[in-house]
Amino acid sequence: MKIKETIFSKIIKHEIKADIIYQDKLVTAFHNINPKAKYHILIVTNKIIPTVNCVTNSDELMLGRLFTVAAKISKELGISKNGYRLIVNCNADAGQEIFHIHMHLLGGNLLKDI
Ligand code: AMP
């Protein structure tokens, strides 16, 4: 299957502007353009994997990095103690819009109806 470029892969390569707050060899994190909370960060795998249905064992290190980076960013934002929500959408029923695996980190206020 030919993997298509995504808006996120262009952000990762700095071809499209975004407010990037973290990047390493495996993942990139930036502010959501349409935030649903005070802080709404997207943590994206640098490799294009369209959905969770496509992950394989060889992706485990990279997928684990989504969590370690979420923990690091939440501490830096000062929201780790009060709490935050992590979401990964898969396909239409979950409302996935960008077919490039990413974790939403939402926090900074009480998350009720998000
Ligand atoms: P999902 O529904 O899980 O695929 O989430 C995609 C998210 O990407 C949405 O919350 C969008 O607001 C966000 N998004 C789309 N384009 C951009 C962009 N250029 N920069 C930052 N966030 C974006």
mmCIF file of N, CA and C and ligand atoms in Angstrom:
data_model
loop_
_atom_site.group_PDB
_atom_site.id
_atom_site.type_symbol
_atom_site.label_atom_id
_atom_site.label_comp_id
_atom_site.label_asym_id
_atom_site.label_seq_id
_atom_site.Cartn_x
_atom_site.Cartn_y
_atom_site.Cartn_z
ATOM 1 N N MET A 1 0.842 -1.207 0.000
ATOM 2 C CA MET A 1 0.000 0.000 0.000
ATOM 3 C C MET A 1 0.875 1.254 0.000
ATOM 4 N N LYS A 2 0.561 2.185 -0.887
ATOM 5 C CA LYS A 2 1.349 3.423 -0.946
ATOM 6 C C LYS A 2 0.848 4.360 0.167
ATOM 7 N N ILE A 3 1.793 4.822 0.974
ATOM 8 C CA ILE A 3 1.424 5.704 2.076
ATOM 9 C C ILE A 3 1.398 7.144 1.567
ATOM 10 N N LYS A 4 0.247 7.806 1.768
ATOM 11 C CA LYS A 4 0.087 9.190 1.301
ATOM 12 C C LYS A 4 0.620 10.178 2.319
ATOM 13 N N GLU A 5 1.184 11.255 1.818
ATOM 14 C CA GLU A 5 1.577 12.375 2.683
ATOM 15 C C GLU A 5 0.332 12.881 3.410
ATOM 16 N N THR A 6 0.535 13.439 4.593
ATOM 17 C CA THR A 6 -0.580 14.045 5.316
ATOM 18 C C THR A 6 -0.162 15.454 5.716
ATOM 19 N N ILE A 7 -1.136 16.229 6.170
ATOM 20 C CA ILE A 7 -0.808 17.573 6.660
ATOM 21 C C ILE A 7 0.167 17.457 7.835
ATOM 22 N N PHE A 8 0.040 16.396 8.619
ATOM 23 C CA PHE A 8 0.948 16.220 9.764
ATOM 24 C C PHE A 8 2.367 15.868 9.289
ATOM 25 N N SER A 9 2.485 15.065 8.230
ATOM 26 C CA SER A 9 3.847 14.740 7.778
ATOM 27 C C SER A 9 4.529 15.997 7.241
ATOM 28 N N LYS A 10 3.742 16.911 6.689
ATOM 29 C CA LYS A 10 4.335 18.185 6.222
ATOM 30 C C LYS A 10 4.746 19.060 7.404
ATOM 31 N N ILE A 11 3.967 19.014 8.478
ATOM 32 C CA ILE A 11 4.351 19.753 9.701
ATOM 33 C C ILE A 11 5.641 19.158 10.269
ATOM 34 N N ILE A 12 5.716 17.827 10.308
ATOM 35 C CA ILE A 12 6.901 17.148 10.855
ATOM 36 C C ILE A 12 8.157 17.549 10.075
ATOM 37 N N LYS A 13 8.000 17.701 8.764
ATOM 38 C CA LYS A 13 9.158 18.070 7.921
ATOM 39 C C LYS A 13 9.347 19.592 7.836
ATOM 40 N N HIS A 14 8.546 20.325 8.611
ATOM 41 C CA HIS A 14 8.616 21.801 8.644
ATOM 42 C C HIS A 14 8.280 22.427 7.285
ATOM 43 N N GLU A 15 7.462 21.740 6.530
ATOM 44 C CA GLU A 15 7.020 22.302 5.236
ATOM 45 C C GLU A 15 5.774 23.160 5.424
ATOM 46 N N ILE A 16 5.033 22.872 6.502
ATOM 47 C CA ILE A 16 3.860 23.675 6.872
ATOM 48 C C ILE A 16 4.104 24.159 8.286
ATOM 49 N N LYS A 17 3.719 25.405 8.549
ATOM 50 C CA LYS A 17 3.980 25.973 9.882
ATOM 51 C C LYS A 17 3.037 25.391 10.924
ATOM 52 N N ALA A 18 3.587 25.154 12.103
ATOM 53 C CA ALA A 18 2.770 24.752 13.250
ATOM 54 C C ALA A 18 3.540 25.163 14.487
ATOM 55 N N ASP A 19 2.834 25.211 15.598
ATOM 56 C CA ASP A 19 3.468 25.598 16.858
ATOM 57 C C ASP A 19 4.037 24.327 17.506
ATOM 58 N N ILE A 20 5.205 23.919 17.017
ATOM 59 C CA ILE A 20 5.839 22.669 17.484
ATOM 60 C C ILE A 20 6.475 22.899 18.854
ATOM 61 N N ILE A 21 6.145 22.033 19.811
ATOM 62 C CA ILE A 21 6.722 22.183 21.155
ATOM 63 C C ILE A 21 7.677 21.047 21.502
ATOM 64 N N TYR A 22 7.693 20.002 20.702
ATOM 65 C CA TYR A 22 8.615 18.882 20.979
ATOM 66 C C TYR A 22 8.815 18.108 19.675
ATOM 67 N N GLN A 23 10.047 17.671 19.447
ATOM 68 C CA GLN A 23 10.304 16.783 18.302
ATOM 69 C C GLN A 23 11.521 15.925 18.593
ATOM 70 N N ASP A 24 11.421 14.652 18.293
ATOM 71 C CA ASP A 24 12.594 13.775 18.342
ATOM 72 C C ASP A 24 12.541 12.862 17.120
ATOM 73 N N LYS A 25 13.321 11.774 17.146
ATOM 74 C CA LYS A 25 13.377 10.907 15.959
ATOM 75 C C LYS A 25 12.069 10.157 15.720
ATOM 76 N N LEU A 26 11.265 10.021 16.775
ATOM 77 C CA LEU A 26 10.083 9.167 16.667
ATOM 78 C C LEU A 26 8.761 9.925 16.605
ATOM 79 N N VAL A 27 8.669 11.041 17.324
ATOM 80 C CA VAL A 27 7.380 11.747 17.407
ATOM 81 C C VAL A 27 7.582 13.265 17.360
ATOM 82 N N THR A 28 6.479 13.953 17.039
ATOM 83 C CA THR A 28 6.471 15.422 17.014
ATOM 84 C C THR A 28 5.194 15.889 17.711
ATOM 85 N N ALA A 29 5.311 16.938 18.525
ATOM 86 C CA ALA A 29 4.135 17.456 19.241
ATOM 87 C C ALA A 29 3.964 18.935 18.921
ATOM 88 N N PHE A 30 2.693 19.319 18.702
ATOM 89 C CA PHE A 30 2.404 20.722 18.388
ATOM 90 C C PHE A 30 0.991 21.063 18.860
ATOM 91 N N HIS A 31 0.720 22.361 18.961
ATOM 92 C CA HIS A 31 -0.595 22.810 19.409
ATOM 93 C C HIS A 31 -1.636 22.574 18.314
ATOM 94 N N ASN A 32 -2.805 22.108 18.727
ATOM 95 C CA ASN A 32 -3.926 21.926 17.803
ATOM 96 C C ASN A 32 -4.387 23.295 17.306
ATOM 97 N N ILE A 33 -4.639 23.382 16.019
ATOM 98 C CA ILE A 33 -5.074 24.640 15.412
ATOM 99 C C ILE A 33 -6.502 25.017 15.876
ATOM 100 N N ASN A 34 -7.243 24.032 16.330
ATOM 101 C CA ASN A 34 -8.639 24.249 16.743
ATOM 102 C C ASN A 34 -8.842 23.623 18.127
ATOM 103 N N PRO A 35 -8.274 24.274 19.161
ATOM 104 C CA PRO A 35 -8.237 23.630 20.482
ATOM 105 C C PRO A 35 -9.612 23.443 21.116
ATOM 106 N N LYS A 36 -9.765 22.293 21.771
ATOM 107 C CA LYS A 36 -11.020 21.977 22.465
ATOM 108 C C LYS A 36 -10.844 22.078 23.983
ATOM 109 N N ALA A 37 -9.721 22.603 24.407
ATOM 110 C CA ALA A 37 -9.445 22.815 25.833
ATOM 111 C C ALA A 37 -8.376 23.901 25.910
ATOM 112 N N LYS A 38 -8.089 24.368 27.131
ATOM 113 C CA LYS A 38 -7.055 25.404 27.266
ATOM 114 C C LYS A 38 -5.763 24.942 26.584
ATOM 115 N N TYR A 39 -5.379 23.705 26.871
ATOM 116 C CA TYR A 39 -4.236 23.119 26.177
ATOM 117 C C TYR A 39 -4.736 21.935 25.354
ATOM 118 N N HIS A 40 -4.435 21.947 24.087
ATOM 119 C CA HIS A 40 -4.822 20.825 23.211
ATOM 120 C C HIS A 40 -3.631 20.563 22.281
ATOM 121 N N ILE A 41 -2.846 19.588 22.695
ATOM 122 C CA ILE A 41 -1.618 19.260 21.983
ATOM 123 C C ILE A 41 -1.848 17.984 21.175
ATOM 124 N N LEU A 42 -1.269 17.924 19.996
ATOM 125 C CA LEU A 42 -1.280 16.695 19.205
ATOM 126 C C LEU A 42 0.133 16.117 19.218
ATOM 127 N N ILE A 43 0.235 14.851 19.552
ATOM 128 C CA ILE A 43 1.534 14.161 19.536
ATOM 129 C C ILE A 43 1.438 13.125 18.423
ATOM 130 N N VAL A 44 2.284 13.287 17.428
ATOM 131 C CA VAL A 44 2.132 12.566 16.159
ATOM 132 C C VAL A 44 3.350 11.678 15.924
ATOM 133 N N THR A 45 3.116 10.476 15.432
ATOM 134 C CA THR A 45 4.258 9.624 15.054
ATOM 135 C C THR A 45 4.916 10.216 13.801
ATOM 136 N N ASN A 46 6.233 10.278 13.788
ATOM 137 C CA ASN A 46 6.906 10.824 12.596
ATOM 138 C C ASN A 46 6.665 9.935 11.378
ATOM 139 N N LYS A 47 6.564 8.638 11.630
ATOM 140 C CA LYS A 47 6.239 7.709 10.541
ATOM 141 C C LYS A 47 4.733 7.806 10.264
ATOM 142 N N ILE A 48 4.366 7.803 9.012
ATOM 143 C CA ILE A 48 2.935 7.862 8.671
ATOM 144 C C ILE A 48 2.329 6.468 8.839
ATOM 145 N N ILE A 49 1.490 6.353 9.861
ATOM 146 C CA ILE A 49 0.683 5.140 10.049
ATOM 147 C C ILE A 49 -0.760 5.651 9.997
ATOM 148 N N PRO A 50 -1.567 5.225 9.041
ATOM 149 C CA PRO A 50 -2.890 5.852 8.861
ATOM 150 C C PRO A 50 -3.828 5.714 10.058
ATOM 151 N N THR A 51 -3.941 4.511 10.617
ATOM 152 C CA THR A 51 -4.855 4.331 11.755
ATOM 153 C C THR A 51 -4.249 3.306 12.720
ATOM 154 N N VAL A 52 -4.874 3.199 13.882
ATOM 155 C CA VAL A 52 -4.429 2.202 14.868
ATOM 156 C C VAL A 52 -4.550 0.791 14.283
ATOM 157 N N ASN A 53 -5.473 0.602 13.348
ATOM 158 C CA ASN A 53 -5.624 -0.720 12.723
ATOM 159 C C ASN A 53 -4.369 -1.167 11.978
ATOM 160 N N CYS A 54 -3.512 -0.220 11.651
ATOM 161 C CA CYS A 54 -2.315 -0.526 10.831
ATOM 162 C C CYS A 54 -1.054 -0.742 11.665
ATOM 163 N N VAL A 55 -1.139 -0.648 12.985
ATOM 164 C CA VAL A 55 0.098 -0.739 13.765
ATOM 165 C C VAL A 55 0.614 -2.184 13.803
ATOM 166 N N THR A 56 1.924 -2.313 13.938
ATOM 167 C CA THR A 56 2.548 -3.632 14.037
ATOM 168 C C THR A 56 3.480 -3.636 15.256
ATOM 169 N N ASN A 57 3.978 -4.814 15.581
ATOM 170 C CA ASN A 57 4.878 -4.937 16.742
ATOM 171 C C ASN A 57 6.076 -4.006 16.627
ATOM 172 N N SER A 58 6.547 -3.796 15.415
ATOM 173 C CA SER A 58 7.754 -2.974 15.240
ATOM 174 C C SER A 58 7.486 -1.497 15.542
ATOM 175 N N ASP A 59 6.227 -1.127 15.705
ATOM 176 C CA ASP A 59 5.881 0.267 16.022
ATOM 177 C C ASP A 59 5.792 0.516 17.537
ATOM 178 N N GLU A 60 6.018 -0.517 18.342
ATOM 179 C CA GLU A 60 5.726 -0.387 19.772
ATOM 180 C C GLU A 60 6.572 0.682 20.462
ATOM 181 N N LEU A 61 7.837 0.795 20.116
ATOM 182 C CA LEU A 61 8.687 1.812 20.746
ATOM 183 C C LEU A 61 8.151 3.209 20.443
ATOM 184 N N MET A 62 7.819 3.412 19.183
ATOM 185 C CA MET A 62 7.316 4.727 18.741
ATOM 186 C C MET A 62 5.963 5.042 19.402
ATOM 187 N N LEU A 63 5.106 4.052 19.506
ATOM 188 C CA LEU A 63 3.789 4.288 20.118
ATOM 189 C C LEU A 63 3.925 4.516 21.625
ATOM 190 N N GLY A 64 4.862 3.831 22.248
ATOM 191 C CA GLY A 64 5.134 4.082 23.669
ATOM 192 C C GLY A 64 5.636 5.498 23.887
ATOM 193 N N ARG A 65 6.395 6.007 22.916
ATOM 194 C CA ARG A 65 6.929 7.371 23.013
ATOM 195 C C ARG A 65 5.793 8.399 23.079
ATOM 196 N N LEU A 66 4.651 8.100 22.459
ATOM 197 C CA LEU A 66 3.520 9.038 22.549
ATOM 198 C C LEU A 66 3.171 9.282 24.021
ATOM 199 N N PHE A 67 3.220 8.230 24.826
ATOM 200 C CA PHE A 67 2.870 8.372 26.247
ATOM 201 C C PHE A 67 3.970 9.075 27.040
ATOM 202 N N THR A 68 5.218 8.735 26.786
ATOM 203 C CA THR A 68 6.279 9.384 27.575
ATOM 204 C C THR A 68 6.337 10.877 27.242
ATOM 205 N N VAL A 69 6.076 11.211 25.986
ATOM 206 C CA VAL A 69 6.077 12.630 25.609
ATOM 207 C C VAL A 69 4.832 13.321 26.179
ATOM 208 N N ALA A 70 3.707 12.638 26.215
ATOM 209 C CA ALA A 70 2.506 13.216 26.835
ATOM 210 C C ALA A 70 2.781 13.533 28.308
ATOM 211 N N ALA A 71 3.437 12.610 28.997
ATOM 212 C CA ALA A 71 3.740 12.832 30.420
ATOM 213 C C ALA A 71 4.698 14.015 30.581
ATOM 214 N N LYS A 72 5.693 14.097 29.727
ATOM 215 C CA LYS A 72 6.675 15.199 29.786
ATOM 216 C C LYS A 72 5.989 16.541 29.524
ATOM 217 N N ILE A 73 5.180 16.605 28.488
ATOM 218 C CA ILE A 73 4.528 17.873 28.128
ATOM 219 C C ILE A 73 3.536 18.288 29.214
ATOM 220 N N SER A 74 2.802 17.335 29.751
ATOM 221 C CA SER A 74 1.814 17.688 30.788
ATOM 222 C C SER A 74 2.517 18.284 32.003
ATOM 223 N N LYS A 75 3.695 17.766 32.327
ATOM 224 C CA LYS A 75 4.466 18.345 33.451
ATOM 225 C C LYS A 75 4.896 19.754 33.100
ATOM 226 N N GLU A 76 5.406 19.925 31.896
ATOM 227 C CA GLU A 76 5.880 21.254 31.472
ATOM 228 C C GLU A 76 4.741 22.272 31.451
ATOM 229 N N LEU A 77 3.559 21.828 31.093
ATOM 230 C CA LEU A 77 2.410 22.745 31.051
ATOM 231 C C LEU A 77 1.824 22.976 32.446
ATOM 232 N N GLY A 78 2.271 22.189 33.420
ATOM 233 C CA GLY A 78 1.783 22.334 34.794
ATOM 234 C C GLY A 78 0.400 21.750 35.016
ATOM 235 N N ILE A 79 0.038 20.746 34.196
ATOM 236 C CA ILE A 79 -1.311 20.180 34.311
ATOM 237 C C ILE A 79 -1.295 18.725 34.777
ATOM 238 N N SER A 80 -0.099 18.204 35.060
ATOM 239 C CA SER A 80 -0.030 16.765 35.357
ATOM 240 C C SER A 80 -0.752 16.415 36.659
ATOM 241 N N LYS A 81 -0.701 17.312 37.639
ATOM 242 C CA LYS A 81 -1.321 17.007 38.929
ATOM 243 C C LYS A 81 -2.849 17.079 38.829
ATOM 244 N N ASN A 82 -3.361 18.146 38.231
ATOM 245 C CA ASN A 82 -4.821 18.271 38.106
ATOM 246 C C ASN A 82 -5.398 17.245 37.143
ATOM 247 N N GLY A 83 -4.623 16.910 36.110
ATOM 248 C CA GLY A 83 -5.071 15.858 35.197
ATOM 249 C C GLY A 83 -5.315 16.352 33.782
ATOM 250 N N TYR A 84 -5.428 15.382 32.916
ATOM 251 C CA TYR A 84 -5.599 15.666 31.486
ATOM 252 C C TYR A 84 -6.169 14.421 30.833
ATOM 253 N N ARG A 85 -6.538 14.561 29.571
ATOM 254 C CA ARG A 85 -7.119 13.425 28.843
ATOM 255 C C ARG A 85 -6.289 13.144 27.593
ATOM 256 N N LEU A 86 -6.081 11.857 27.330
ATOM 257 C CA LEU A 86 -5.383 11.427 26.111
ATOM 258 C C LEU A 86 -6.377 10.667 25.242
ATOM 259 N N ILE A 87 -6.428 11.024 23.954
ATOM 260 C CA ILE A 87 -7.394 10.396 23.037
ATOM 261 C C ILE A 87 -6.677 10.016 21.748
ATOM 262 N N VAL A 88 -6.989 8.824 21.246
ATOM 263 C CA VAL A 88 -6.550 8.433 19.903
ATOM 264 C C VAL A 88 -7.798 7.968 19.149
ATOM 265 N N ASN A 89 -8.163 8.685 18.100
ATOM 266 C CA ASN A 89 -9.340 8.325 17.306
ATOM 267 C C ASN A 89 -8.952 7.353 16.203
ATOM 268 N N CYS A 90 -9.858 6.416 15.922
ATOM 269 C CA CYS A 90 -9.624 5.474 14.814
ATOM 270 C C CYS A 90 -10.862 5.389 13.932
ATOM 271 N N ASN A 91 -10.694 5.865 12.700
ATOM 272 C CA ASN A 91 -11.714 5.752 11.648
ATOM 273 C C ASN A 91 -12.994 6.544 11.933
ATOM 274 N N ALA A 92 -13.986 6.336 11.091
ATOM 275 C CA ALA A 92 -15.116 7.264 10.981
ATOM 276 C C ALA A 92 -15.951 7.411 12.256
ATOM 277 N N ASP A 93 -16.275 6.308 12.907
ATOM 278 C CA ASP A 93 -17.156 6.422 14.080
ATOM 279 C C ASP A 93 -16.512 7.213 15.203
ATOM 280 N N ALA A 94 -15.201 7.231 15.242
ATOM 281 C CA ALA A 94 -14.491 8.008 16.273
ATOM 282 C C ALA A 94 -14.251 9.447 15.812
ATOM 283 N N GLY A 95 -14.558 9.723 14.542
ATOM 284 C CA GLY A 95 -14.372 11.070 14.016
ATOM 285 C C GLY A 95 -12.947 11.377 13.590
ATOM 286 N N GLN A 96 -12.173 10.339 13.261
ATOM 287 C CA GLN A 96 -10.798 10.599 12.812
ATOM 288 C C GLN A 96 -10.818 11.389 11.509
ATOM 289 N N GLU A 97 -10.075 12.503 11.500
ATOM 290 C CA GLU A 97 -10.029 13.388 10.321
ATOM 291 C C GLU A 97 -8.708 13.270 9.577
ATOM 292 N N ILE A 98 -7.637 13.105 10.332
ATOM 293 C CA ILE A 98 -6.305 13.057 9.714
ATOM 294 C C ILE A 98 -5.773 11.631 9.861
ATOM 295 N N PHE A 99 -5.502 11.012 8.718
ATOM 296 C CA PHE A 99 -5.136 9.597 8.742
ATOM 297 C C PHE A 99 -3.620 9.440 8.871
ATOM 298 N N HIS A 100 -3.198 9.778 10.073
ATOM 299 C CA HIS A 100 -1.787 9.745 10.476
ATOM 300 C C HIS A 100 -1.842 9.697 12.000
ATOM 301 N N ILE A 101 -1.469 8.581 12.572
ATOM 302 C CA ILE A 101 -1.712 8.355 14.004
ATOM 303 C C ILE A 101 -1.231 9.510 14.861
ATOM 304 N N HIS A 102 -2.112 9.932 15.740
ATOM 305 C CA HIS A 102 -1.774 11.020 16.671
ATOM 306 C C HIS A 102 -2.567 10.853 17.950
ATOM 307 N N MET A 103 -1.968 11.345 19.016
ATOM 308 C CA MET A 103 -2.615 11.352 20.330
ATOM 309 C C MET A 103 -2.987 12.791 20.667
ATOM 310 N N HIS A 104 -4.238 12.988 21.103
ATOM 311 C CA HIS A 104 -4.662 14.302 21.589
ATOM 312 C C HIS A 104 -4.360 14.361 23.080
ATOM 313 N N LEU A 105 -3.738 15.442 23.518
ATOM 314 C CA LEU A 105 -3.531 15.696 24.952
ATOM 315 C C LEU A 105 -4.346 16.943 25.274
ATOM 316 N N LEU A 106 -5.373 16.769 26.094
ATOM 317 C CA LEU A 106 -6.266 17.884 26.434
ATOM 318 C C LEU A 106 -6.195 18.155 27.925
ATOM 319 N N GLY A 107 -6.088 19.427 28.296
ATOM 320 C CA GLY A 107 -6.064 19.754 29.720
ATOM 321 C C GLY A 107 -5.997 21.241 29.946
ATOM 322 N N GLY A 108 -5.850 21.601 31.227
ATOM 323 C CA GLY A 108 -5.764 23.012 31.601
ATOM 324 C C GLY A 108 -7.081 23.555 32.102
ATOM 325 N N ASN A 109 -8.136 22.764 31.948
ATOM 326 C CA ASN A 109 -9.448 23.119 32.493
ATOM 327 C C ASN A 109 -10.225 21.819 32.714
ATOM 328 N N LEU A 110 -11.356 21.952 33.398
ATOM 329 C CA LEU A 110 -12.181 20.771 33.663
ATOM 330 C C LEU A 110 -12.728 20.248 32.329
ATOM 331 N N LEU A 111 -12.517 18.968 32.059
ATOM 332 C CA LEU A 111 -12.935 18.387 30.778
ATOM 333 C C LEU A 111 -14.243 17.635 31.002
ATOM 334 N N LYS A 112 -15.333 18.260 30.600
ATOM 335 C CA LYS A 112 -16.615 17.599 30.840
ATOM 336 C C LYS A 112 -17.179 17.020 29.546
ATOM 337 N N ASP A 113 -17.555 17.911 28.631
ATOM 338 C CA ASP A 113 -18.311 17.461 27.455
ATOM 339 C C ASP A 113 -17.451 17.362 26.207
ATOM 340 N N ILE A 114 -16.163 17.165 26.365
ATOM 341 C CA ILE A 114 -15.293 17.140 25.183
ATOM 342 C C ILE A 114 -15.273 15.732 24.611
HETATM 343 P P1 AMP B 1 -8.599 13.588 14.508
HETATM 344 O O1 AMP B 1 -10.062 13.889 14.430
HETATM 345 O O2 AMP B 1 -8.273 12.719 15.688
HETATM 346 O O3 AMP B 1 -8.048 13.077 13.202
HETATM 347 O O4 AMP B 1 -7.905 14.972 14.849
HETATM 348 C C1 AMP B 1 -7.318 15.812 13.884
HETATM 349 C C2 AMP B 1 -7.013 17.097 14.599
HETATM 350 O O5 AMP B 1 -6.028 17.796 13.852
HETATM 351 C C3 AMP B 1 -8.208 18.047 14.747
HETATM 352 O O6 AMP B 1 -8.439 18.282 16.136
HETATM 353 C C4 AMP B 1 -7.753 19.330 14.031
HETATM 354 O O7 AMP B 1 -8.157 20.493 14.714
HETATM 355 C C5 AMP B 1 -6.236 19.171 14.029
HETATM 356 N N1 AMP B 1 -5.552 19.847 12.931
HETATM 357 C C6 AMP B 1 -5.861 19.798 11.613
HETATM 358 N N2 AMP B 1 -4.982 20.530 10.897
HETATM 359 C C7 AMP B 1 -4.099 21.035 11.775
HETATM 360 C C8 AMP B 1 -2.938 21.869 11.655
HETATM 361 N N3 AMP B 1 -2.524 22.335 10.466
HETATM 362 N N4 AMP B 1 -2.269 22.205 12.787
HETATM 363 C C9 AMP B 1 -2.671 21.757 13.985
HETATM 364 N N5 AMP B 1 -3.755 20.960 14.170
HETATM 365 C C10 AMP B 1 -4.457 20.606 13.084
#
